[in-house]
PDB file of C-alpha atoms in Angstrom:
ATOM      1  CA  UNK A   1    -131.503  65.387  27.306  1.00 50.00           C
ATOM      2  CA  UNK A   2    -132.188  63.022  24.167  1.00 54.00           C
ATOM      3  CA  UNK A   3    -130.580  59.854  23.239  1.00 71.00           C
ATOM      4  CA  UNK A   4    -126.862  60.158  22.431  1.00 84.00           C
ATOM      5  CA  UNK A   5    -126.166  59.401  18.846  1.00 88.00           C
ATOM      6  CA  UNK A   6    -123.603  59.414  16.241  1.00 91.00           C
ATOM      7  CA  UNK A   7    -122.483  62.830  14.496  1.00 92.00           C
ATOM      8  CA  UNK A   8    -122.746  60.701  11.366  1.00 90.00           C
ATOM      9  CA  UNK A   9    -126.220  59.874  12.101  1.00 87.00           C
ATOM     10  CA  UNK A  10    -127.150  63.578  12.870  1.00 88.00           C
ATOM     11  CA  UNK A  11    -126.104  64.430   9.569  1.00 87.00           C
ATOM     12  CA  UNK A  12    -129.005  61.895   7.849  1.00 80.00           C
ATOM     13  CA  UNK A  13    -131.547  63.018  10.714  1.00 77.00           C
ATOM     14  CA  UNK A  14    -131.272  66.714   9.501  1.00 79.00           C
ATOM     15  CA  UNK A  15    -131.347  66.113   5.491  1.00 71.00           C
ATOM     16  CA  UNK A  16    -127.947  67.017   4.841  1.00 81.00           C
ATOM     17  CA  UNK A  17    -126.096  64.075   3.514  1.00 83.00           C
ATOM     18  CA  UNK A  18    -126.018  60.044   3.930  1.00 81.00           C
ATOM     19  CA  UNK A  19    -123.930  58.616   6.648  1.00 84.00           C
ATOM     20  CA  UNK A  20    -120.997  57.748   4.399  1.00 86.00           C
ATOM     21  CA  UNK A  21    -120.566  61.492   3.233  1.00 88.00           C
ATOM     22  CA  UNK A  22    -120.832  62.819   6.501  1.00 90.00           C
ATOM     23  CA  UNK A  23    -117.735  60.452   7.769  1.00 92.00           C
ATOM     24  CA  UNK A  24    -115.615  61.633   5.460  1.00 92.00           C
ATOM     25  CA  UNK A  25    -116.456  65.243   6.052  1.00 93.00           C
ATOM     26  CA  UNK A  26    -115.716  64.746   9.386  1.00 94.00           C
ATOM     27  CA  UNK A  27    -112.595  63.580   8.475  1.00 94.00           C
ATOM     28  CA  UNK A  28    -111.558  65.894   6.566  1.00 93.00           C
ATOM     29  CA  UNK A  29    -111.794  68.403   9.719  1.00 94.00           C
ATOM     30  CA  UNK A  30    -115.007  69.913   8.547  1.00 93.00           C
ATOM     31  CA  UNK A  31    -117.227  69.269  11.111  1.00 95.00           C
ATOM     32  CA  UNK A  32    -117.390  70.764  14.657  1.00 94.00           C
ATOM     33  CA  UNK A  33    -118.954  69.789  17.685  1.00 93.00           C
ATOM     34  CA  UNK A  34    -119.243  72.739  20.612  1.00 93.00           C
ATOM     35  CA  UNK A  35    -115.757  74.471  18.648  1.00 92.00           C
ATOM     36  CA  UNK A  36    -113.905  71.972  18.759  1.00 94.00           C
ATOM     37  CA  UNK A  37    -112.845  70.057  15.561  1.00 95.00           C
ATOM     38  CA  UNK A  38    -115.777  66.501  15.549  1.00 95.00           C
ATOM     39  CA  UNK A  39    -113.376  62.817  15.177  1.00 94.00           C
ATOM     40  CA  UNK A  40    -115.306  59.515  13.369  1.00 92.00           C
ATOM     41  CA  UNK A  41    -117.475  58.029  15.473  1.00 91.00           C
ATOM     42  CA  UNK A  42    -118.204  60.870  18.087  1.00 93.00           C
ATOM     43  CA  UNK A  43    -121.688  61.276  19.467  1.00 92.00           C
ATOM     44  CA  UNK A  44    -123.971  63.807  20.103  1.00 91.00           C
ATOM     45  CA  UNK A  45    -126.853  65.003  22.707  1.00 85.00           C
ATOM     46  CA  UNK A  46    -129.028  66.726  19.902  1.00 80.00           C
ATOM     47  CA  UNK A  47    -130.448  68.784  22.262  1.00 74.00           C
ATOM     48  CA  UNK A  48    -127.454  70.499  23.663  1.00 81.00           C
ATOM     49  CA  UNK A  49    -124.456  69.959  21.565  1.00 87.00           C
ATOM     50  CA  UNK A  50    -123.669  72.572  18.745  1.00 89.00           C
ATOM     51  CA  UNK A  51    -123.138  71.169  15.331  1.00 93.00           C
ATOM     52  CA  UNK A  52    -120.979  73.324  12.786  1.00 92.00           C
ATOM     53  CA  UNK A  53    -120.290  72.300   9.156  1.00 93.00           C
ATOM     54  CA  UNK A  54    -118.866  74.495   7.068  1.00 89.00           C
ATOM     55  CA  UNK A  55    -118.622  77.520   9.666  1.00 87.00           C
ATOM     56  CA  UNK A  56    -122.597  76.675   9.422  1.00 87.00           C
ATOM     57  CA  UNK A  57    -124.841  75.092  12.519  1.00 87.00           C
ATOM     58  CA  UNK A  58    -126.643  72.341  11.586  1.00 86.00           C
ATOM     59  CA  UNK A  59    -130.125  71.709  13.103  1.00 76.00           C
ATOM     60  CA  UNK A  60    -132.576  69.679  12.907  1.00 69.00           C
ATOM     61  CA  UNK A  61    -135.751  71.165  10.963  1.00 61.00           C
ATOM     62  CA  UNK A  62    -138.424  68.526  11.669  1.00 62.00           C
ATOM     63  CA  UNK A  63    -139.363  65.024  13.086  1.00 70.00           C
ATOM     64  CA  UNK A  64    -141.472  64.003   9.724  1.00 83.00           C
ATOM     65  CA  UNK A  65    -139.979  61.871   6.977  1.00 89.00           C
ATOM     66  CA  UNK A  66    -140.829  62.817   3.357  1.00 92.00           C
ATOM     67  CA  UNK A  67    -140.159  60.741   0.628  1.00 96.00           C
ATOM     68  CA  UNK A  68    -140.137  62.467  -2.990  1.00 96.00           C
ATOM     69  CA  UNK A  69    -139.148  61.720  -6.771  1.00 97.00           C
ATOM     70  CA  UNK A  70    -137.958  63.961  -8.725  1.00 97.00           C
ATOM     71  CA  UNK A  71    -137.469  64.360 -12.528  1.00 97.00           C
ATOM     72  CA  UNK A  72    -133.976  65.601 -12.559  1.00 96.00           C
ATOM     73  CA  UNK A  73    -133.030  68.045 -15.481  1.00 96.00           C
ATOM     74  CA  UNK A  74    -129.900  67.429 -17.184  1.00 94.00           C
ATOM     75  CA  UNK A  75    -127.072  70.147 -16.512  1.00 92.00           C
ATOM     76  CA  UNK A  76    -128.423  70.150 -12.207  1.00 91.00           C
ATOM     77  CA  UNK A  77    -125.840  68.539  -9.890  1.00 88.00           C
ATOM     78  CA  UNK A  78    -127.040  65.640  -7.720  1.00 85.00           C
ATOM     79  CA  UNK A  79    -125.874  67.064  -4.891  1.00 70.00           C
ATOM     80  CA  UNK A  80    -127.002  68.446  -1.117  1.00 62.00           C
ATOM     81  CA  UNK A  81    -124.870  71.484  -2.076  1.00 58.00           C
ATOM     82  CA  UNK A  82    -122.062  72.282  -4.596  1.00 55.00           C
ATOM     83  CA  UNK A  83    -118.981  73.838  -3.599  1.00 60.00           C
ATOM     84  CA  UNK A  84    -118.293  75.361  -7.451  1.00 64.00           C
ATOM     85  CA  UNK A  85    -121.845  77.207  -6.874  1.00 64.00           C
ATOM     86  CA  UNK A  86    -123.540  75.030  -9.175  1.00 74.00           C
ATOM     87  CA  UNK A  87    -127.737  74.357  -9.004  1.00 74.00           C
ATOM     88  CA  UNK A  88    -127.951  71.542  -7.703  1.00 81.00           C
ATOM     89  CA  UNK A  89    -130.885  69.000  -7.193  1.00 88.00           C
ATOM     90  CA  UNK A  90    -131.967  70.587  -3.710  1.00 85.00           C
ATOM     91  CA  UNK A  91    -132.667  73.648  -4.714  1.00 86.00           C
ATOM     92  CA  UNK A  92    -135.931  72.109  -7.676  1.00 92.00           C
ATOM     93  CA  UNK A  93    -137.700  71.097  -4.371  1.00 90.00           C
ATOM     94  CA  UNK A  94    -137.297  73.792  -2.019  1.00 86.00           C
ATOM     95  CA  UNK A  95    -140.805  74.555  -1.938  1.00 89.00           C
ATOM     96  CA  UNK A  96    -141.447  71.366   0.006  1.00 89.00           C
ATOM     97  CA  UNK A  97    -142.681  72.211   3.712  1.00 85.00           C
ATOM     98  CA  UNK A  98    -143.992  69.718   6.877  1.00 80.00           C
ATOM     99  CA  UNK A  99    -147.569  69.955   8.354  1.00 77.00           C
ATOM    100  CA  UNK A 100    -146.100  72.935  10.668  1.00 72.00           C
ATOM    101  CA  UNK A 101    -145.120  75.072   7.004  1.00 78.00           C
ATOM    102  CA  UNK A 102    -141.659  74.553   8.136  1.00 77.00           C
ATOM    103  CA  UNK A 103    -139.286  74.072   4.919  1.00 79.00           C
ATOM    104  CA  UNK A 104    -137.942  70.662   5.022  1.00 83.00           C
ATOM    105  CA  UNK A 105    -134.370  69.451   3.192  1.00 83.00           C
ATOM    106  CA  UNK A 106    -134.360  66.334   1.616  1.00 87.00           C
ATOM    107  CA  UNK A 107    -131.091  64.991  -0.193  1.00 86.00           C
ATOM    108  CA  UNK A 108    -130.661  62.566  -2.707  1.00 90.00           C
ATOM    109  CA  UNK A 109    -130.281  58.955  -2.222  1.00 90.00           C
ATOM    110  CA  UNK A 110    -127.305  57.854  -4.609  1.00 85.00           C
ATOM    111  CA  UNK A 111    -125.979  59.729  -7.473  1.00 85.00           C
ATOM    112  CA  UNK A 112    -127.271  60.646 -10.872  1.00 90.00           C
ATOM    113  CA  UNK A 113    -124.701  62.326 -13.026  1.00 90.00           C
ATOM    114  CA  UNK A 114    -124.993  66.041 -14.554  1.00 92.00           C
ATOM    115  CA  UNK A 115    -125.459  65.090 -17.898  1.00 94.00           C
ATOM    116  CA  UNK A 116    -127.757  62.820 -17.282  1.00 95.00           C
ATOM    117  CA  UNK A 117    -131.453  63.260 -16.904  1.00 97.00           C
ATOM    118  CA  UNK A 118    -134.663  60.966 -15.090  1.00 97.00           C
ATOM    119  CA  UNK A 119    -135.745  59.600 -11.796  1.00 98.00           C
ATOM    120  CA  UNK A 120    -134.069  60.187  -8.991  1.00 96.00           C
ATOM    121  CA  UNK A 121    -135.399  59.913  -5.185  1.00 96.00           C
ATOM    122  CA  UNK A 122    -135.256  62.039  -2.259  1.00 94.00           C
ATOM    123  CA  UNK A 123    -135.681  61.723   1.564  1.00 92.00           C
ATOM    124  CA  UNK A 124    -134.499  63.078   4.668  1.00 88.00           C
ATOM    125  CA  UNK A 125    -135.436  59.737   6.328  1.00 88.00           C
ATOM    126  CA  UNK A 126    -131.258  58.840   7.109  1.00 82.00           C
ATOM    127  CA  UNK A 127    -131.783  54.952   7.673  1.00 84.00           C
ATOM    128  CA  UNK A 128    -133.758  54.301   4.677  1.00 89.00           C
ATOM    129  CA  UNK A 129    -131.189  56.495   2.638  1.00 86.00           C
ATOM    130  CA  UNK A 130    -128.066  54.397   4.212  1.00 83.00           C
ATOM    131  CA  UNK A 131    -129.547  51.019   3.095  1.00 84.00           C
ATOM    132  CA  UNK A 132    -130.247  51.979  -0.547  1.00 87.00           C
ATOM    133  CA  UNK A 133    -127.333  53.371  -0.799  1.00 82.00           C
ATOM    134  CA  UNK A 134    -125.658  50.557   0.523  1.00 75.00           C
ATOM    135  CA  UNK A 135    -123.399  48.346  -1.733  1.00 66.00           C
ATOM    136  CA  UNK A 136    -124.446  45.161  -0.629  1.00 68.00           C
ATOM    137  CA  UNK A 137    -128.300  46.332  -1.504  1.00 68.00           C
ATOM    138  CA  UNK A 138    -129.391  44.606  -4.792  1.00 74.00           C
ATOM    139  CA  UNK A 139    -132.622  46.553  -5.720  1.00 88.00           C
ATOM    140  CA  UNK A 140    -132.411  47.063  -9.906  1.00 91.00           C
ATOM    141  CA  UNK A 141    -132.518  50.710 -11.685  1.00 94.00           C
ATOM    142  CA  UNK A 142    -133.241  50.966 -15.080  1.00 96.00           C
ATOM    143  CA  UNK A 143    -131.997  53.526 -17.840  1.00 97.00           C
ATOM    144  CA  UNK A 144    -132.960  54.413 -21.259  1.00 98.00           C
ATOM    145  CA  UNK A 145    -129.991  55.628 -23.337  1.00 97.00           C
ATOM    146  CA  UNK A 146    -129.696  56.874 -26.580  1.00 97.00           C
ATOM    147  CA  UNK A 147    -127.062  56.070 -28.892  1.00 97.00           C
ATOM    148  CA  UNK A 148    -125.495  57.891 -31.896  1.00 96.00           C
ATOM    149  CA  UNK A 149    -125.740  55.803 -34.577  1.00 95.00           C
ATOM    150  CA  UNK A 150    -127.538  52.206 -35.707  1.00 95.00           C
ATOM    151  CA  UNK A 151    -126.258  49.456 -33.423  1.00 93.00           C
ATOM    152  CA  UNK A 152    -126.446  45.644 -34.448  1.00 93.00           C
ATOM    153  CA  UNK A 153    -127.704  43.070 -32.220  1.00 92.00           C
ATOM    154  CA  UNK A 154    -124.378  41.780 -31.364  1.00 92.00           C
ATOM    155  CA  UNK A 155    -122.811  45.112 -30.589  1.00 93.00           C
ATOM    156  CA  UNK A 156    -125.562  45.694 -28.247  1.00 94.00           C
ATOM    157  CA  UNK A 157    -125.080  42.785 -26.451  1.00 91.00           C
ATOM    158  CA  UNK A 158    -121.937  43.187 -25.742  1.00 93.00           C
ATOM    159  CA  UNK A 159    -122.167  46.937 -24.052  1.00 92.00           C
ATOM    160  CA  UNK A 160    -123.574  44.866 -20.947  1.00 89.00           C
ATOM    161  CA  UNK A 161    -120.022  42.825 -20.822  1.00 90.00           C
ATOM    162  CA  UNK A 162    -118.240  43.701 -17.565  1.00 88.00           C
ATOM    163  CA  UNK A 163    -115.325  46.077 -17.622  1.00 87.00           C
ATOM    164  CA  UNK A 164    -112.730  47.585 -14.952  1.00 87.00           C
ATOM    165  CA  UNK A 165    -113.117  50.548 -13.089  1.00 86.00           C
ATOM    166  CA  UNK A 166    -110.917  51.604 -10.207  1.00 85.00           C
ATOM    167  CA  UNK A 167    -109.552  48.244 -10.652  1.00 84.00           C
ATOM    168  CA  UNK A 168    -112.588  46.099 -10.105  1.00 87.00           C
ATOM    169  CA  UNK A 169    -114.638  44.133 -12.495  1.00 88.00           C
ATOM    170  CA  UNK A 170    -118.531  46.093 -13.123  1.00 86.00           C
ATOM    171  CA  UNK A 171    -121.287  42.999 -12.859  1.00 85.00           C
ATOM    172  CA  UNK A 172    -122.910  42.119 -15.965  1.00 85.00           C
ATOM    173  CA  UNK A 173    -125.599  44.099 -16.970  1.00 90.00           C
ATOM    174  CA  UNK A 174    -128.836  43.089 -19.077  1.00 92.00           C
ATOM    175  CA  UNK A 175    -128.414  44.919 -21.577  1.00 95.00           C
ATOM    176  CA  UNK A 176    -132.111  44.898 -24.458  1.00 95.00           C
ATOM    177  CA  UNK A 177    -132.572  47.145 -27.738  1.00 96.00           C
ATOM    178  CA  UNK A 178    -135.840  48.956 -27.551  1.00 96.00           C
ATOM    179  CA  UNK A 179    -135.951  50.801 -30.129  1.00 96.00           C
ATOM    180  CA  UNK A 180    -134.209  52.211 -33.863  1.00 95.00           C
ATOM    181  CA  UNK A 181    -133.736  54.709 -36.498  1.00 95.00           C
ATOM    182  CA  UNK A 182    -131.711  55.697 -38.846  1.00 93.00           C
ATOM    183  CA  UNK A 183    -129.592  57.443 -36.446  1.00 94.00           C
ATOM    184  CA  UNK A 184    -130.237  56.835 -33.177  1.00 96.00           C
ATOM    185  CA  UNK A 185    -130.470  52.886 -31.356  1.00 96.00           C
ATOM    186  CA  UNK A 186    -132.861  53.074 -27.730  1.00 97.00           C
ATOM    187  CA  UNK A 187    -131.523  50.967 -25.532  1.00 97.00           C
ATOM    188  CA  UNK A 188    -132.359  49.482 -21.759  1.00 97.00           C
ATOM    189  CA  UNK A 189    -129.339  49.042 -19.157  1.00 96.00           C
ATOM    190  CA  UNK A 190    -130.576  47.625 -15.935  1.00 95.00           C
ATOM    191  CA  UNK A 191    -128.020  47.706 -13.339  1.00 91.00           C
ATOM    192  CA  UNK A 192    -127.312  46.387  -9.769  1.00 87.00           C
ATOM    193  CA  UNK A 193    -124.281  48.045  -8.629  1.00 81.00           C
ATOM    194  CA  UNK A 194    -124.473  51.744 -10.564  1.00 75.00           C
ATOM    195  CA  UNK A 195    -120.467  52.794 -10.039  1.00 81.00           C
ATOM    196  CA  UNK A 196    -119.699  56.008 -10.849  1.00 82.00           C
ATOM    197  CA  UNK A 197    -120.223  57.142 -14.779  1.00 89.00           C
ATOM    198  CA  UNK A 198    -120.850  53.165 -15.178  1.00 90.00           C
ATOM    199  CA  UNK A 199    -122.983  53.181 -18.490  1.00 93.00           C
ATOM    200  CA  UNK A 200    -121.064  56.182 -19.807  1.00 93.00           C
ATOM    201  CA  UNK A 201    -117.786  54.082 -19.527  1.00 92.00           C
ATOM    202  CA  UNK A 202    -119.296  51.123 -20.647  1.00 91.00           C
ATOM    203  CA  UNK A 203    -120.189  52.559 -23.906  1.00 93.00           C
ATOM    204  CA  UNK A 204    -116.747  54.587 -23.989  1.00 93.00           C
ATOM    205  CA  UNK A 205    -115.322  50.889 -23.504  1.00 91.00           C
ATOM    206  CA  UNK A 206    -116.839  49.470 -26.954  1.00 92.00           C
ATOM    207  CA  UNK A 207    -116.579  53.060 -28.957  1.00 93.00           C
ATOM    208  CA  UNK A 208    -120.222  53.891 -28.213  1.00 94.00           C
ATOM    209  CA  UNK A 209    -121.998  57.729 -28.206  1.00 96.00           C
ATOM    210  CA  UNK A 210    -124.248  58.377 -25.488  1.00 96.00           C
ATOM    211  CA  UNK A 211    -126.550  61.143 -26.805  1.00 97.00           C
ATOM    212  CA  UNK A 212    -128.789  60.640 -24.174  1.00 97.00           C
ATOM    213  CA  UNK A 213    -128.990  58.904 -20.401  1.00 97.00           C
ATOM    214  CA  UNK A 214    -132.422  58.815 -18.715  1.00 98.00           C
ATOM    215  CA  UNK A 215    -133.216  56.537 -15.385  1.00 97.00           C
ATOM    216  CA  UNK A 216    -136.797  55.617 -15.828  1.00 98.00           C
ATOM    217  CA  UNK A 217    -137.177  53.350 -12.772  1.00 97.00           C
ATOM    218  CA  UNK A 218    -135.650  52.030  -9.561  1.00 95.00           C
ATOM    219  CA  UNK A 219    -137.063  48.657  -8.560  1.00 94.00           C
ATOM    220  CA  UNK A 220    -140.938  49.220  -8.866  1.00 95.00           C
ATOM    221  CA  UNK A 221    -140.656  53.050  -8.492  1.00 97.00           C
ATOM    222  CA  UNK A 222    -141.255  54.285 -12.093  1.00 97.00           C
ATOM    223  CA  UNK A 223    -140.513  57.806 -13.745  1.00 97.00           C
ATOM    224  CA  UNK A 224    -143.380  57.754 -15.693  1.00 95.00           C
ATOM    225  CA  UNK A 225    -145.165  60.999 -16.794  1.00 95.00           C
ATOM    226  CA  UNK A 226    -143.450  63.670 -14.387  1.00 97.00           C
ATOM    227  CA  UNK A 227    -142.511  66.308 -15.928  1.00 97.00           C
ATOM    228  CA  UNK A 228    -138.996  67.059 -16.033  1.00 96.00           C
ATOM    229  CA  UNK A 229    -137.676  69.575 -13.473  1.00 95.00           C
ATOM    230  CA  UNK A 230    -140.884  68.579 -10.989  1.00 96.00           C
ATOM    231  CA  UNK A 231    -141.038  66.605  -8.015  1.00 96.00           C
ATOM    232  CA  UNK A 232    -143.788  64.690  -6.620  1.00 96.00           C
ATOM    233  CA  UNK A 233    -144.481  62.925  -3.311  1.00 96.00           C
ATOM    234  CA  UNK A 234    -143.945  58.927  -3.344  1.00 96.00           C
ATOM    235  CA  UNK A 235    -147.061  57.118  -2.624  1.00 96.00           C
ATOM    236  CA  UNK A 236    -147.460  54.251   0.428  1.00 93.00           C
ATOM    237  CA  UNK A 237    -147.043  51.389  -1.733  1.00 95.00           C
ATOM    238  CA  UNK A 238    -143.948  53.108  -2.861  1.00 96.00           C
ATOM    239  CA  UNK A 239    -142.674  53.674   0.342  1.00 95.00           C
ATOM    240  CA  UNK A 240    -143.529  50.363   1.351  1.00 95.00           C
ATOM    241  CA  UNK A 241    -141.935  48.401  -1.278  1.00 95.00           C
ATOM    242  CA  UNK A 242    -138.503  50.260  -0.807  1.00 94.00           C
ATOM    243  CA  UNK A 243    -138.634  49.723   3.123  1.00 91.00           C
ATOM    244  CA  UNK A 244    -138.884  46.075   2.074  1.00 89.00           C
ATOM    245  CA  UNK A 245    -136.371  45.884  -0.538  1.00 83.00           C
TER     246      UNK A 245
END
């Protein structure tokens, strides 16, 4: 027998979805445990306990972690799996295996909307995705967005002003032009929190188009040249500055 643990946990350990998801799948009745409908906080014996979710058993496809990045396309869901059929970010790495040539899921950690495009990391190492994730975790990600139309210096400034959503204040957000044309103003958003649609409503807030959304970096971990729609793996310094962040 292995160590009990938490179905919640499971879910992480097998690539499916972060701890928080999981929870509420289970309590929405979706999850079963040997038939029988699976209750928040119930554990598990791996080894000998049936998982169902969906109708689907959920195992466990292998014991090494993977860390990726992927250059998400705009239009691709960031999502484990999409119940209106869409594509969604899972399928642009299934080609990733383990040593064994075993495919291995990996699922997203956080959210990157569908019309938005950039950096977005993947892992199916459950602890490290919980405490990214996490909303007391501070570490910054930065977006490039494209505006419709020439933007003054004060107008800009004040698209980093917080604003209410769900009935709770947004932090400030620094908030620098990098660039203009005659039709189009480039500009950084570095945020902390990144609640849901944040720069979109933002920019909705002050009368601002969004022609474009791009994440270029989390923290340290940079975009950079990948081309969009690929995936690569993260390197150790990577990994190791997001274990410590």
């Amino acid at each position: 027998m292995m160590e009990s643990i938490r179905i919640s946990k499971y879910f992480t350990d097998c690539g499916i979805m972060s701890r928080r998801a999981a929870e509420a799948e289970i309590q929405g009745g979706k999850v079963k445990v040997n038939g029988k409908i699976a209750t928040l906080g119930q554990k598990i014996d791996p080894a000998v306990d049936v998982v169902e979710y969906n109708g689907k058993i959920i195992r466990m496809l292998t014991n090494e972690k993977f860390y990726i990045m992927l250059n998400k396309p705009r239009g691709i869901v960031t999502t484990a799996s999409d119940e209106k059929g869409r594509t969604d970010v899972t399928h642009l790495c299934r080609d990733l295996k383990d040593s064994a040539g075993k495919s291995v899921r990996v699922y997203p950690i956080g959210r990157l909307d569908m019309d938005s495009d950039g950096l977005l990391l993947l892992t199916n190492d459950g602890e490290l995705a919980n405490k990214l994730t996490h909303p007391r975790h501070s570490i910054p990600k930065i977006y490039h967005v494209t505006i419709d139309g020439v933007l003054s210096d004060p107008q800009i400034n004040v698209l980093g002003n917080s604003i209410l959503i769900d009935g709770r204040e947004t932090v400030p957000v620094t908030v620098q032009k990098l660039a203009q044309n005659a039709s189009n103003t480039i500009v950084q958003f570095e945020l902390y929190e990144g609640r849901n649609r944040q720069i979109r409503r933002m920019c909705d807030a002050h009368g601002v188009k969004i022609k474009r959304l791009c994440r270029v970096a989390v923290g340290d971990v940079k975009l950079g040249d990948l081309p969009v729609g690929k995936w690569r793996f993260l390197t150790e310094n990577e990994i190791e500055y997001l274990q410590k962040c």
